[in-house]
Amino acid sequence: MDLALSIFFQVLVDGIVLGFMYALIALGYTMVYGVLEFINFAHSEIFVIGAFVGVEILLGFEASGSLAMLHPAFVLLVVLFAGMVISGLAAMALERVAYRPLRGAPRLVPLISAIGASFFLQDFIRLVESLWRNSFYLSYPTLPSLEKSLKIGSAVEVPIKSVLVIATALVMLLALHLFVNRTRVGIAIRAVAQDPETASLMGIPVDRIIALTFFVGGAMGGVAGVLFGLHYSLINPYSGFVPGLKAFTAAVLGGIGNIPGAVLGGIVLGLVEAFAASYLSILTNGAFGAEYKDVFAFAILILILIFRPKGLLGEKVREEGV
Amino acid sequence: MKKGERMKRWFVHIGLIGYIGLTCALVFYFPQSVLAFLLFEASLLLIYYAALPRTTKLFFAAVALVLLMPLLGIVNGYYLEVAIQVGIFVALALGLNIVVGFVGLLNLGFVAFYAIGAYLWAIFGSAHANEFLPGAHFPLAPSWFFVFLFLSVLVGALTGVLLGLPVLRLRGDYLAIVTLGFAEVVRALVNNLDKPINLTNGPKGISPIRRPPLFFQPILELLGLKLDAAVLYPLYFYFLVLLMVLLVILVARRLEGSPVGRAWKAIREDEIAAAVMGIPVVRMKLLAFAVGASFAAAIGVLFAAKQVFINPESFTFMESIGVLAMVILGGMGSIPGAILGATAVTILNLQLLKGLSLWLNTLRQSGIILALPLLGSFDLSQIPAQFEPAKYERMVFGLILILMMIFRPQGILPPRRSEVKSDGAA
């Protein structure tokens, strides 16, 4: 039991970090679902694009020798901003090429196109990195100032990396909250989510609002990608699949289409996963271990969909009669 | 008029025979040429499109598949391997076509049922079952293979119903994600159930798995045919797969025209209207899930026996999407479409992309330096070693899915509509 107690705080921090990461990715799923009632299956690759943009910029800084000279805060801002913008633009391009021509088609048609886009993008990233670096398994260069830990009290240490993830995620979530609730464009997004036809009658350019929603969701995913790279270091073109599926689970858990729900779902899922990974082996005397953490996430998804498909906070999207 | 028709038919006959004969000769004389074999494979498509009566077409197809293909397989064993793989994927695509094409349920976890069938035979058809069962009764005798083929149909149907019961009330896109989650859970279990009880041997996989018995060997010997096991087994599996594909086609065709098949299509077109007309929607969906799953499980048994070794790597999400891409390419709900789609995609992956990879490799080693106008010179050995077209299956699947959805969602060979005749029942 001593071991269980001594790792408790560590696990809690890991779970919260994971949870905020899922929350940021889940926002992309949930916002797009809000306006289009459609699962953007390729969102996990938008997240990976963010991670790769981050590593490319950091490796560029490193190669030019300026990584050590520049202020770490500046480097982080540049990397996060670039990941955000490029992922957002990639999501917009994806919508334009693979989804917009299919608007109005039966439900499964855009979903299949999105699955195709997901697979295509995975190998496209692989192709680009193979031609450019002759390898597609990349690792983030270490930033010395991120390798330290904050000491709270005598026993508890929180790595700076975790603080960075949590702080960035909180800033992004606050910004999104203000954007969606306080700006005219944000109101337009919510109007389209409620009823696209009426919104268009009110003079809202629905197509542009949908593109913008993809940009905002993609930008959140891009930030999550950079944070993922900074925190876990190793990335490859296929690293998005599992986090993407879990973030989707988080979105469903919180109630898909519901922005606060996505955040809540992400954090709940992150905590469940972290605790399952660490405590399962202690509780079962080593019979089952951390390798079952994915099973937990998917089991939660299946159970939620069966017993409470509206999610924890309920569904805010419209019910379509057709 | 009638004479002209007869002349035309003679031309078609002679043309077909000439084409098949020519491509066969090409494969015989150039056993290494991918192109020759592709041309031969195209003859099946030609037969399908030829303006001939059905029985004649069936006769031609039978000659090509039962006689010529095995002969070419003896010339170059790799072609037989390709043909077996094509057959396996054709059968899988036909199974998925029932679920996705007939009923319109997007099942992204189809490969899970395939894995269940494969592991069923792998565990009991190898010595592995001794790990967790007392005594040393395993591996089972080869003839149990056929028992397990039937057993897998039952187990597949049962797991299909067990998964279907809770999830079939969900809307289409949720169903897709849940089936995907289910497949990932199955894969995680297969990957990790080497402890506390070693059920699956984890990532290391299981081998050697028993192959079906060579019960016909005495007959062959009576006929004076002595074939080496290395030739005999591929031929054997080829015919087993061919038989299974025929069986699956037969079942799918019979189901399509039956009241069940019509109910499925009614559900696909409009679920609410179907329910109003008195179709038991959930039961029909469950049936489709069960039929698709039992096809996949039976093919899994065959796959395990053919491979002799299986591990979780063969049952990834990519396989599910690959089979989906086959169904979509051919045309959802179309039996000839599923066959064409599976054949085209498998050949593309196994032959064209691999051929391209080999060709790039020879270019790399050739040391040729290309002098391009305006662009300067390019040393071919500089082509990055990581760039291998054969490794880009996902890109192929992805492109197929996107392009088909945007430009031809009904597929290459869309199902013929309104072919159902009213039986004249008053």
Short mmCIF file of C-alpha atoms in Angstrom, two decimals, chain B:
data_model
loop_
_atom_site.label_atom_id
_atom_site.label_comp_id
_atom_site.label_asym_id
_atom_site.label_seq_id
_atom_site.Cartn_x
_atom_site.Cartn_y
_atom_site.Cartn_z
CA MET B 1 -29.63 -10.85 -88.60
CA LYS B 2 -29.38 -14.15 -86.87
CA LYS B 3 -26.35 -15.07 -88.93
CA GLY B 4 -24.61 -11.82 -88.05
CA GLU B 5 -25.26 -12.50 -84.40
CA ARG B 6 -23.75 -15.96 -84.68
CA MET B 7 -20.68 -14.58 -86.46
CA LYS B 8 -20.22 -12.01 -83.71
CA ARG B 9 -20.44 -14.68 -81.07
CA TRP B 10 -17.81 -16.73 -82.85
CA PHE B 11 -15.52 -13.71 -82.92
CA VAL B 12 -15.96 -13.19 -79.21
CA HIS B 13 -15.20 -16.85 -78.54
CA ILE B 14 -12.10 -16.84 -80.69
CA GLY B 15 -10.98 -13.53 -79.25
CA LEU B 16 -11.33 -14.79 -75.68
CA ILE B 17 -9.60 -18.09 -76.35
CA GLY B 18 -6.85 -16.27 -78.22
CA TYR B 19 -6.36 -13.74 -75.42
CA ILE B 20 -6.28 -16.37 -72.67
CA GLY B 21 -3.97 -18.61 -74.67
CA LEU B 22 -1.63 -15.75 -75.47
CA THR B 23 -1.39 -14.47 -71.91
CA CYS B 24 -0.87 -18.03 -70.62
CA ALA B 25 1.98 -18.49 -73.09
CA LEU B 26 3.45 -15.16 -71.98
CA VAL B 27 3.41 -16.25 -68.33
CA PHE B 28 4.98 -19.60 -69.28
CA TYR B 29 7.81 -18.00 -71.23
CA PHE B 30 8.37 -15.04 -68.92
CA PRO B 31 7.64 -16.49 -65.48
CA GLN B 32 9.19 -13.46 -63.76
CA SER B 33 7.18 -10.84 -65.60
CA VAL B 34 4.54 -9.14 -63.45
CA LEU B 35 2.97 -7.66 -66.55
CA ALA B 36 2.35 -11.06 -68.18
CA PHE B 37 0.55 -12.30 -65.08
CA LEU B 38 -1.49 -9.11 -64.83
CA LEU B 39 -2.60 -9.57 -68.43
CA PHE B 40 -3.64 -13.11 -67.59
CA GLU B 41 -5.58 -11.89 -64.56
CA ALA B 42 -7.34 -9.35 -66.75
CA SER B 43 -8.78 -12.21 -68.78
CA LEU B 44 -11.27 -12.86 -65.98
CA LEU B 45 -12.53 -9.31 -66.30
CA LEU B 46 -12.77 -9.81 -70.05
CA ILE B 47 -14.81 -12.95 -69.50
CA TYR B 48 -17.11 -11.05 -67.16
CA TYR B 49 -17.77 -8.35 -69.74
CA ALA B 50 -17.89 -10.61 -72.83
CA ALA B 51 -21.19 -10.67 -74.71
CA LEU B 52 -21.74 -14.39 -74.19
CA PRO B 53 -24.40 -16.52 -72.51
CA ARG B 54 -23.86 -17.08 -68.82
CA THR B 55 -23.07 -20.77 -69.09
CA THR B 56 -20.32 -20.10 -71.63
CA LYS B 57 -18.84 -17.41 -69.40
CA LEU B 58 -18.93 -19.76 -66.42
CA PHE B 59 -17.20 -22.40 -68.52
CA PHE B 60 -14.43 -19.99 -69.51
CA ALA B 61 -13.99 -18.78 -65.94
CA ALA B 62 -13.86 -22.38 -64.71
CA VAL B 63 -11.16 -23.27 -67.24
CA ALA B 64 -9.11 -20.23 -66.25
CA LEU B 65 -9.50 -20.74 -62.50
CA VAL B 66 -9.47 -24.52 -62.15
CA LEU B 67 -7.07 -25.52 -64.90
CA LEU B 68 -4.85 -22.66 -66.07
CA MET B 69 -4.25 -20.84 -62.79
CA PRO B 70 -2.88 -23.94 -60.98
CA LEU B 71 -0.67 -24.74 -63.97
CA LEU B 72 0.77 -21.23 -63.95
CA GLY B 73 1.16 -21.61 -60.20
CA ILE B 74 3.42 -24.59 -60.76
CA VAL B 75 5.53 -22.50 -63.14
CA ASN B 76 5.90 -19.71 -60.61
CA GLY B 77 4.75 -20.46 -57.07
CA TYR B 78 4.47 -16.78 -56.20
CA TYR B 79 1.50 -16.41 -58.52
CA LEU B 80 -0.35 -19.06 -56.60
CA GLU B 81 0.37 -17.16 -53.40
CA VAL B 82 -1.04 -14.01 -55.00
CA ALA B 83 -4.11 -15.93 -56.14
CA ILE B 84 -4.67 -17.34 -52.63
CA GLN B 85 -4.37 -13.89 -51.08
CA VAL B 86 -6.75 -12.47 -53.67
CA GLY B 87 -9.22 -15.26 -52.83
CA ILE B 88 -9.00 -14.57 -49.09
CA PHE B 89 -9.65 -10.88 -49.58
CA VAL B 90 -12.46 -11.54 -52.07
CA ALA B 91 -14.18 -13.68 -49.44
CA LEU B 92 -13.61 -11.05 -46.73
CA ALA B 93 -14.88 -8.28 -48.98
CA LEU B 94 -17.99 -10.31 -49.79
CA GLY B 95 -18.59 -10.74 -46.07
CA LEU B 96 -18.17 -7.04 -45.33
CA ASN B 97 -20.29 -6.23 -48.36
CA ILE B 98 -23.26 -7.84 -46.65
CA VAL B 99 -22.91 -5.62 -43.61
CA VAL B 100 -21.85 -2.37 -45.30
CA GLY B 101 -23.36 -2.83 -48.74
CA PHE B 102 -26.64 -4.61 -48.17
CA VAL B 103 -27.63 -3.13 -44.82
CA GLY B 104 -25.59 0.09 -44.75
CA LEU B 105 -23.94 -0.52 -41.37
CA LEU B 106 -20.38 0.79 -41.39
CA ASN B 107 -18.40 -1.88 -39.56
CA LEU B 108 -14.83 -0.67 -38.99
CA GLY B 109 -13.90 -3.66 -36.86
CA PHE B 110 -14.48 -6.42 -39.35
CA VAL B 111 -10.97 -7.74 -38.90
CA ALA B 112 -11.77 -8.64 -35.28
CA PHE B 113 -13.97 -11.53 -36.42
CA TYR B 114 -11.27 -12.64 -38.84
CA ALA B 115 -8.83 -12.64 -35.93
CA ILE B 116 -11.22 -14.63 -33.74
CA GLY B 117 -11.48 -17.34 -36.39
CA ALA B 118 -7.74 -17.40 -37.00
CA TYR B 119 -6.92 -17.69 -33.30
CA LEU B 120 -9.56 -20.34 -32.79
CA TRP B 121 -7.72 -22.75 -35.08
CA ALA B 122 -4.28 -21.44 -34.17
CA ILE B 123 -4.74 -22.20 -30.47
CA PHE B 124 -6.18 -25.70 -30.87
CA GLY B 125 -4.48 -26.62 -34.11
CA SER B 126 -1.06 -26.11 -32.55
CA ALA B 127 0.56 -27.34 -29.38
CA HIS B 128 -0.26 -24.00 -27.77
CA ALA B 129 -3.50 -25.18 -26.11
CA ASN B 130 -1.42 -27.46 -23.87
CA GLU B 131 -0.24 -24.29 -22.11
CA PHE B 132 -3.58 -23.77 -20.40
CA LEU B 133 -5.38 -27.11 -20.73
CA PRO B 134 -4.32 -30.14 -18.72
CA GLY B 135 -2.80 -33.09 -20.53
CA ALA B 136 -1.14 -33.09 -23.93
CA HIS B 137 -4.02 -33.52 -26.35
CA PHE B 138 -2.89 -30.81 -28.73
CA PRO B 139 -2.28 -30.16 -31.57
CA LEU B 140 -5.49 -31.70 -32.77
CA ALA B 141 -5.33 -34.05 -35.74
CA PRO B 142 -5.31 -32.24 -39.11
CA SER B 143 -8.79 -33.46 -39.98
CA TRP B 144 -10.17 -31.35 -37.11
CA PHE B 145 -9.49 -28.42 -39.43
CA PHE B 146 -12.81 -29.03 -41.15
CA VAL B 147 -14.63 -29.28 -37.83
CA PHE B 148 -13.14 -25.94 -36.84
CA LEU B 149 -14.21 -24.43 -40.12
CA PHE B 150 -17.81 -25.15 -39.11
CA LEU B 151 -17.17 -24.24 -35.49
CA SER B 152 -15.77 -20.87 -36.54
CA VAL B 153 -18.97 -20.09 -38.41
CA LEU B 154 -20.87 -20.60 -35.16
CA VAL B 155 -18.37 -18.71 -33.02
CA GLY B 156 -18.26 -15.88 -35.56
CA ALA B 157 -22.04 -15.62 -35.61
CA LEU B 158 -22.16 -15.69 -31.83
CA THR B 159 -19.59 -12.90 -31.38
CA GLY B 160 -21.32 -10.93 -34.11
CA VAL B 161 -24.60 -11.13 -32.23
CA LEU B 162 -22.93 -10.40 -28.89
CA LEU B 163 -21.33 -7.24 -30.28
CA GLY B 164 -24.40 -6.35 -32.29
CA LEU B 165 -26.96 -6.62 -29.49
CA PRO B 166 -25.82 -3.58 -27.54
CA VAL B 167 -24.53 -1.43 -30.40
CA LEU B 168 -26.98 -1.84 -33.24
CA ARG B 169 -29.36 0.72 -31.81
CA LEU B 170 -26.69 3.38 -32.31
CA ARG B 171 -26.69 5.79 -35.23
CA GLY B 172 -24.48 5.00 -38.21
CA ASP B 173 -21.39 7.00 -37.37
CA TYR B 174 -21.39 5.99 -33.71
CA LEU B 175 -21.69 2.36 -34.78
CA ALA B 176 -18.59 2.80 -36.92
CA ILE B 177 -16.54 4.10 -34.01
CA VAL B 178 -17.80 1.45 -31.59
CA THR B 179 -16.93 -1.38 -33.96
CA LEU B 180 -13.51 0.20 -34.38
CA GLY B 181 -13.15 0.32 -30.60
CA PHE B 182 -14.24 -3.32 -30.38
CA ALA B 183 -11.58 -4.36 -32.87
CA GLU B 184 -8.93 -2.47 -30.92
CA VAL B 185 -10.06 -4.19 -27.71
CA VAL B 186 -9.83 -7.60 -29.40
CA ARG B 187 -6.36 -6.76 -30.66
CA ALA B 188 -5.25 -5.51 -27.24
CA LEU B 189 -6.56 -8.72 -25.66
CA VAL B 190 -4.83 -10.93 -28.22
CA ASN B 191 -1.65 -8.94 -27.70
CA ASN B 192 -1.72 -9.16 -23.91
CA LEU B 193 -3.37 -12.44 -22.98
CA ASP B 194 -0.07 -14.26 -22.62
CA LYS B 195 -0.45 -13.68 -18.89
CA PRO B 196 -1.82 -14.42 -16.32
CA ILE B 197 -2.92 -17.43 -18.41
CA ASN B 198 -1.15 -17.86 -21.70
CA LEU B 199 -4.11 -17.96 -24.08
CA THR B 200 -2.71 -16.26 -27.16
CA ASN B 201 1.06 -16.16 -26.65
CA GLY B 202 0.91 -12.36 -26.97
CA PRO B 203 2.92 -10.49 -29.59
CA LYS B 204 5.12 -13.52 -30.25
CA GLY B 205 2.24 -15.22 -32.01
CA ILE B 206 1.52 -18.92 -32.45
CA SER B 207 3.29 -21.47 -34.62
CA PRO B 208 3.43 -24.06 -36.05
CA ILE B 209 -0.27 -24.32 -36.84
CA ARG B 210 -1.47 -27.56 -38.41
CA ARG B 211 -2.51 -27.60 -42.02
CA PRO B 212 -5.56 -29.52 -43.24
CA PRO B 213 -5.04 -33.20 -44.06
CA LEU B 214 -3.89 -34.36 -47.50
CA PHE B 215 -6.68 -36.92 -47.68
CA PHE B 216 -6.49 -37.10 -51.47
CA GLN B 217 -2.81 -38.08 -51.60
CA PRO B 218 -3.51 -41.83 -52.03
CA ILE B 219 -5.74 -41.04 -55.00
CA LEU B 220 -3.05 -38.89 -56.57
CA GLU B 221 -0.52 -41.67 -56.08
CA LEU B 222 -2.88 -44.15 -57.69
CA LEU B 223 -3.00 -41.82 -60.67
CA GLY B 224 0.78 -41.84 -60.70
CA LEU B 225 1.09 -38.17 -59.69
CA LYS B 226 3.86 -37.52 -57.21
CA LEU B 227 3.90 -33.90 -56.13
CA ASP B 228 6.26 -32.44 -53.59
CA ALA B 229 4.57 -31.09 -50.42
CA ALA B 230 6.00 -27.64 -51.23
CA VAL B 231 3.95 -27.62 -54.45
CA LEU B 232 1.04 -29.64 -53.17
CA TYR B 233 0.09 -27.44 -50.20
CA PRO B 234 -0.18 -24.16 -52.15
CA LEU B 235 -2.30 -25.94 -54.75
CA TYR B 236 -4.42 -27.43 -52.00
CA PHE B 237 -4.96 -24.06 -50.34
CA TYR B 238 -5.69 -22.51 -53.69
CA PHE B 239 -8.52 -24.94 -54.28
CA LEU B 240 -9.78 -24.61 -50.70
CA VAL B 241 -9.89 -20.83 -51.05
CA LEU B 242 -11.54 -21.11 -54.44
CA LEU B 243 -14.17 -23.41 -52.99
CA MET B 244 -14.78 -21.08 -50.11
CA VAL B 245 -15.10 -18.06 -52.38
CA LEU B 246 -17.63 -19.95 -54.49
CA LEU B 247 -19.55 -20.89 -51.38
CA VAL B 248 -19.54 -17.32 -50.10
CA ILE B 249 -20.68 -16.00 -53.47
CA LEU B 250 -23.47 -18.54 -53.53
CA VAL B 251 -24.64 -17.69 -50.02
CA ALA B 252 -24.41 -13.94 -50.66
CA ARG B 253 -26.38 -14.26 -53.90
CA ARG B 254 -29.06 -16.42 -52.36
CA LEU B 255 -29.38 -14.03 -49.42
CA GLU B 256 -29.53 -10.99 -51.67
CA GLY B 257 -32.59 -12.21 -53.51
CA SER B 258 -34.31 -13.65 -50.47
CA PRO B 259 -36.86 -11.84 -48.32
CA VAL B 260 -34.04 -11.25 -45.82
CA GLY B 261 -31.94 -9.54 -48.46
CA ARG B 262 -34.85 -7.35 -49.50
CA ALA B 263 -35.47 -6.45 -45.88
CA TRP B 264 -31.78 -5.50 -45.54
CA LYS B 265 -31.96 -3.21 -48.53
CA ALA B 266 -35.17 -1.67 -47.25
CA ILE B 267 -33.39 -0.88 -43.98
CA ARG B 268 -30.48 0.61 -45.89
CA GLU B 269 -32.74 2.87 -47.94
CA ASP B 270 -34.97 4.07 -45.11
CA GLU B 271 -34.87 2.53 -41.68
CA ILE B 272 -37.98 4.20 -40.35
CA ALA B 273 -40.05 3.26 -43.39
CA ALA B 274 -38.77 -0.32 -43.14
CA ALA B 275 -39.78 -0.51 -39.49
CA VAL B 276 -43.21 0.85 -40.33
CA MET B 277 -43.63 -1.83 -42.97
CA GLY B 278 -43.16 -4.43 -40.26
CA ILE B 279 -39.53 -5.39 -40.83
CA PRO B 280 -37.92 -6.40 -37.52
CA VAL B 281 -35.05 -3.92 -37.96
CA VAL B 282 -32.84 -4.92 -35.04
CA ARG B 283 -33.19 -8.63 -35.73
CA MET B 284 -32.35 -8.14 -39.41
CA LYS B 285 -29.30 -6.04 -38.55
CA LEU B 286 -28.16 -8.68 -36.08
CA LEU B 287 -28.53 -11.32 -38.76
CA ALA B 288 -26.37 -9.30 -41.16
CA PHE B 289 -23.75 -8.79 -38.47
CA ALA B 290 -23.77 -12.50 -37.70
CA VAL B 291 -23.51 -13.59 -41.34
CA GLY B 292 -20.65 -11.18 -42.06
CA ALA B 293 -18.85 -12.19 -38.89
CA SER B 294 -19.18 -15.91 -39.57
CA PHE B 295 -17.76 -15.46 -43.09
CA ALA B 296 -14.81 -13.58 -41.65
CA ALA B 297 -14.21 -16.14 -38.90
CA ALA B 298 -14.26 -19.08 -41.32
CA ILE B 299 -11.77 -17.32 -43.58
CA GLY B 300 -9.68 -16.65 -40.50
CA VAL B 301 -9.41 -20.41 -39.84
CA LEU B 302 -8.23 -20.93 -43.41
CA PHE B 303 -5.79 -18.05 -43.11
CA ALA B 304 -4.24 -19.45 -39.92
CA ALA B 305 -3.81 -22.88 -41.51
CA LYS B 306 -2.25 -21.38 -44.63
CA GLN B 307 0.14 -19.08 -42.78
CA VAL B 308 1.20 -21.76 -40.24
CA PHE B 309 2.19 -18.78 -38.06
CA ILE B 310 -0.01 -15.91 -36.90
CA ASN B 311 0.49 -12.96 -34.58
CA PRO B 312 -1.58 -9.86 -33.75
CA GLU B 313 0.17 -7.85 -36.47
CA SER B 314 -2.03 -9.48 -39.12
CA PHE B 315 -5.20 -8.07 -37.60
CA THR B 316 -4.72 -4.32 -37.40
CA PHE B 317 -7.15 -1.52 -38.13
CA MET B 318 -5.46 -1.14 -41.50
CA GLU B 319 -6.77 -4.55 -42.58
CA SER B 320 -10.33 -3.48 -41.78
CA ILE B 321 -9.91 -0.31 -43.80
CA GLY B 322 -8.28 -2.26 -46.63
CA VAL B 323 -11.31 -4.54 -46.90
CA LEU B 324 -13.59 -1.51 -46.68
CA ALA B 325 -11.66 0.14 -49.52
CA MET B 326 -12.18 -3.00 -51.61
CA VAL B 327 -15.94 -2.95 -51.04
CA ILE B 328 -16.18 0.78 -51.76
CA LEU B 329 -14.03 0.58 -54.88
CA GLY B 330 -16.14 -2.19 -56.36
CA GLY B 331 -19.45 -0.71 -55.31
CA MET B 332 -21.29 -1.08 -52.02
CA GLY B 333 -23.94 -3.77 -52.22
CA SER B 334 -22.63 -5.28 -55.43
CA ILE B 335 -21.30 -8.84 -55.41
CA PRO B 336 -19.30 -8.57 -58.68
CA GLY B 337 -18.10 -5.21 -57.35
CA ALA B 338 -16.74 -6.70 -54.13
CA ILE B 339 -14.92 -9.37 -56.13
CA LEU B 340 -13.43 -6.85 -58.52
CA GLY B 341 -12.52 -4.43 -55.74
CA ALA B 342 -10.78 -7.08 -53.66
CA THR B 343 -8.88 -8.42 -56.65
CA ALA B 344 -7.79 -5.00 -57.86
CA VAL B 345 -6.64 -3.74 -54.46
CA THR B 346 -4.81 -6.96 -53.55
CA ILE B 347 -3.01 -7.09 -56.89
CA LEU B 348 -2.15 -3.42 -56.60
CA ASN B 349 -0.61 -4.01 -53.17
CA LEU B 350 1.05 -7.34 -53.80
CA GLN B 351 2.26 -6.85 -57.33
CA LEU B 352 2.23 -3.28 -58.62
CA LEU B 353 3.55 -1.49 -55.56
CA LYS B 354 6.08 -4.24 -54.83
CA GLY B 355 7.16 -4.17 -58.46
CA LEU B 356 7.59 -0.41 -58.26
CA SER B 357 9.68 -0.78 -55.10
CA LEU B 358 11.95 -3.34 -56.77
CA TRP B 359 12.29 -1.13 -59.83
CA LEU B 360 13.26 1.86 -57.67
CA ASN B 361 15.82 -0.32 -55.92
CA THR B 362 17.45 -1.34 -59.19
CA LEU B 363 17.47 2.31 -60.22
CA ARG B 364 19.23 3.20 -56.97
CA GLN B 365 21.90 0.59 -57.54
CA SER B 366 22.31 1.37 -61.23
CA GLY B 367 24.40 4.45 -60.50
CA ILE B 368 22.80 6.30 -63.40
CA ILE B 369 22.90 10.07 -63.21
CA LEU B 370 19.97 11.72 -64.90
CA ALA B 371 20.65 14.98 -66.69
CA LEU B 372 17.38 16.87 -66.62
CA PRO B 373 17.04 19.96 -68.76
CA LEU B 374 16.79 23.13 -66.64
CA LEU B 375 16.84 21.17 -63.37
CA GLY B 376 20.44 20.03 -63.52
CA SER B 377 21.58 16.50 -62.92
CA PHE B 378 20.11 14.03 -60.47
CA ASP B 379 21.98 11.02 -59.15
CA LEU B 380 19.52 8.14 -58.98
CA SER B 381 21.33 6.59 -56.03
CA GLN B 382 20.11 9.65 -54.10
CA ILE B 383 16.50 8.41 -54.06
CA PRO B 384 15.90 8.13 -50.32
CA ALA B 385 16.04 4.54 -49.09
CA GLN B 386 12.99 5.18 -46.93
CA PHE B 387 10.89 5.81 -50.00
CA GLU B 388 9.36 2.44 -50.85
CA PRO B 389 6.01 2.43 -52.62
CA ALA B 390 5.19 -1.01 -51.19
CA LYS B 391 5.05 0.55 -47.71
CA TYR B 392 2.42 3.10 -48.71
CA GLU B 393 -0.66 0.87 -48.53
CA ARG B 394 -2.44 3.37 -46.31
CA MET B 395 -2.04 6.11 -48.86
CA VAL B 396 -3.53 3.82 -51.51
CA PHE B 397 -6.49 2.89 -49.30
CA GLY B 398 -6.99 6.51 -48.32
CA LEU B 399 -6.94 7.77 -51.89
CA ILE B 400 -9.37 5.06 -52.98
CA LEU B 401 -11.80 6.02 -50.22
CA ILE B 402 -11.66 9.80 -50.79
CA LEU B 403 -11.72 9.70 -54.59
CA MET B 404 -14.51 7.14 -54.75
CA MET B 405 -16.64 9.10 -52.29
CA ILE B 406 -16.21 12.35 -54.21
CA PHE B 407 -16.39 11.12 -57.78
CA ARG B 408 -18.14 7.75 -57.84
CA PRO B 409 -19.76 6.82 -54.51
CA GLN B 410 -21.67 3.97 -56.15
CA GLY B 411 -18.39 2.19 -57.06
CA ILE B 412 -17.01 0.76 -60.30
CA LEU B 413 -19.63 -1.97 -60.66
CA PRO B 414 -22.67 -0.58 -58.88
CA PRO B 415 -25.40 -3.05 -57.93
CA ARG B 416 -28.14 -3.38 -60.48
CA ARG B 417 -31.31 -1.98 -59.05
CA SER B 418 -34.86 -3.26 -59.37
CA GLU B 419 -33.70 -6.67 -60.46
CA VAL B 420 -36.10 -8.21 -57.96
CA LYS B 421 -38.99 -9.65 -59.87
CA SER B 422 -42.31 -9.94 -58.19
CA ASP B 423 -42.90 -13.65 -58.02
CA GLY B 424 -46.40 -13.32 -59.30
CA ALA B 425 -47.69 -14.18 -55.89
CA ALA B 426 -51.24 -13.00 -55.74
#
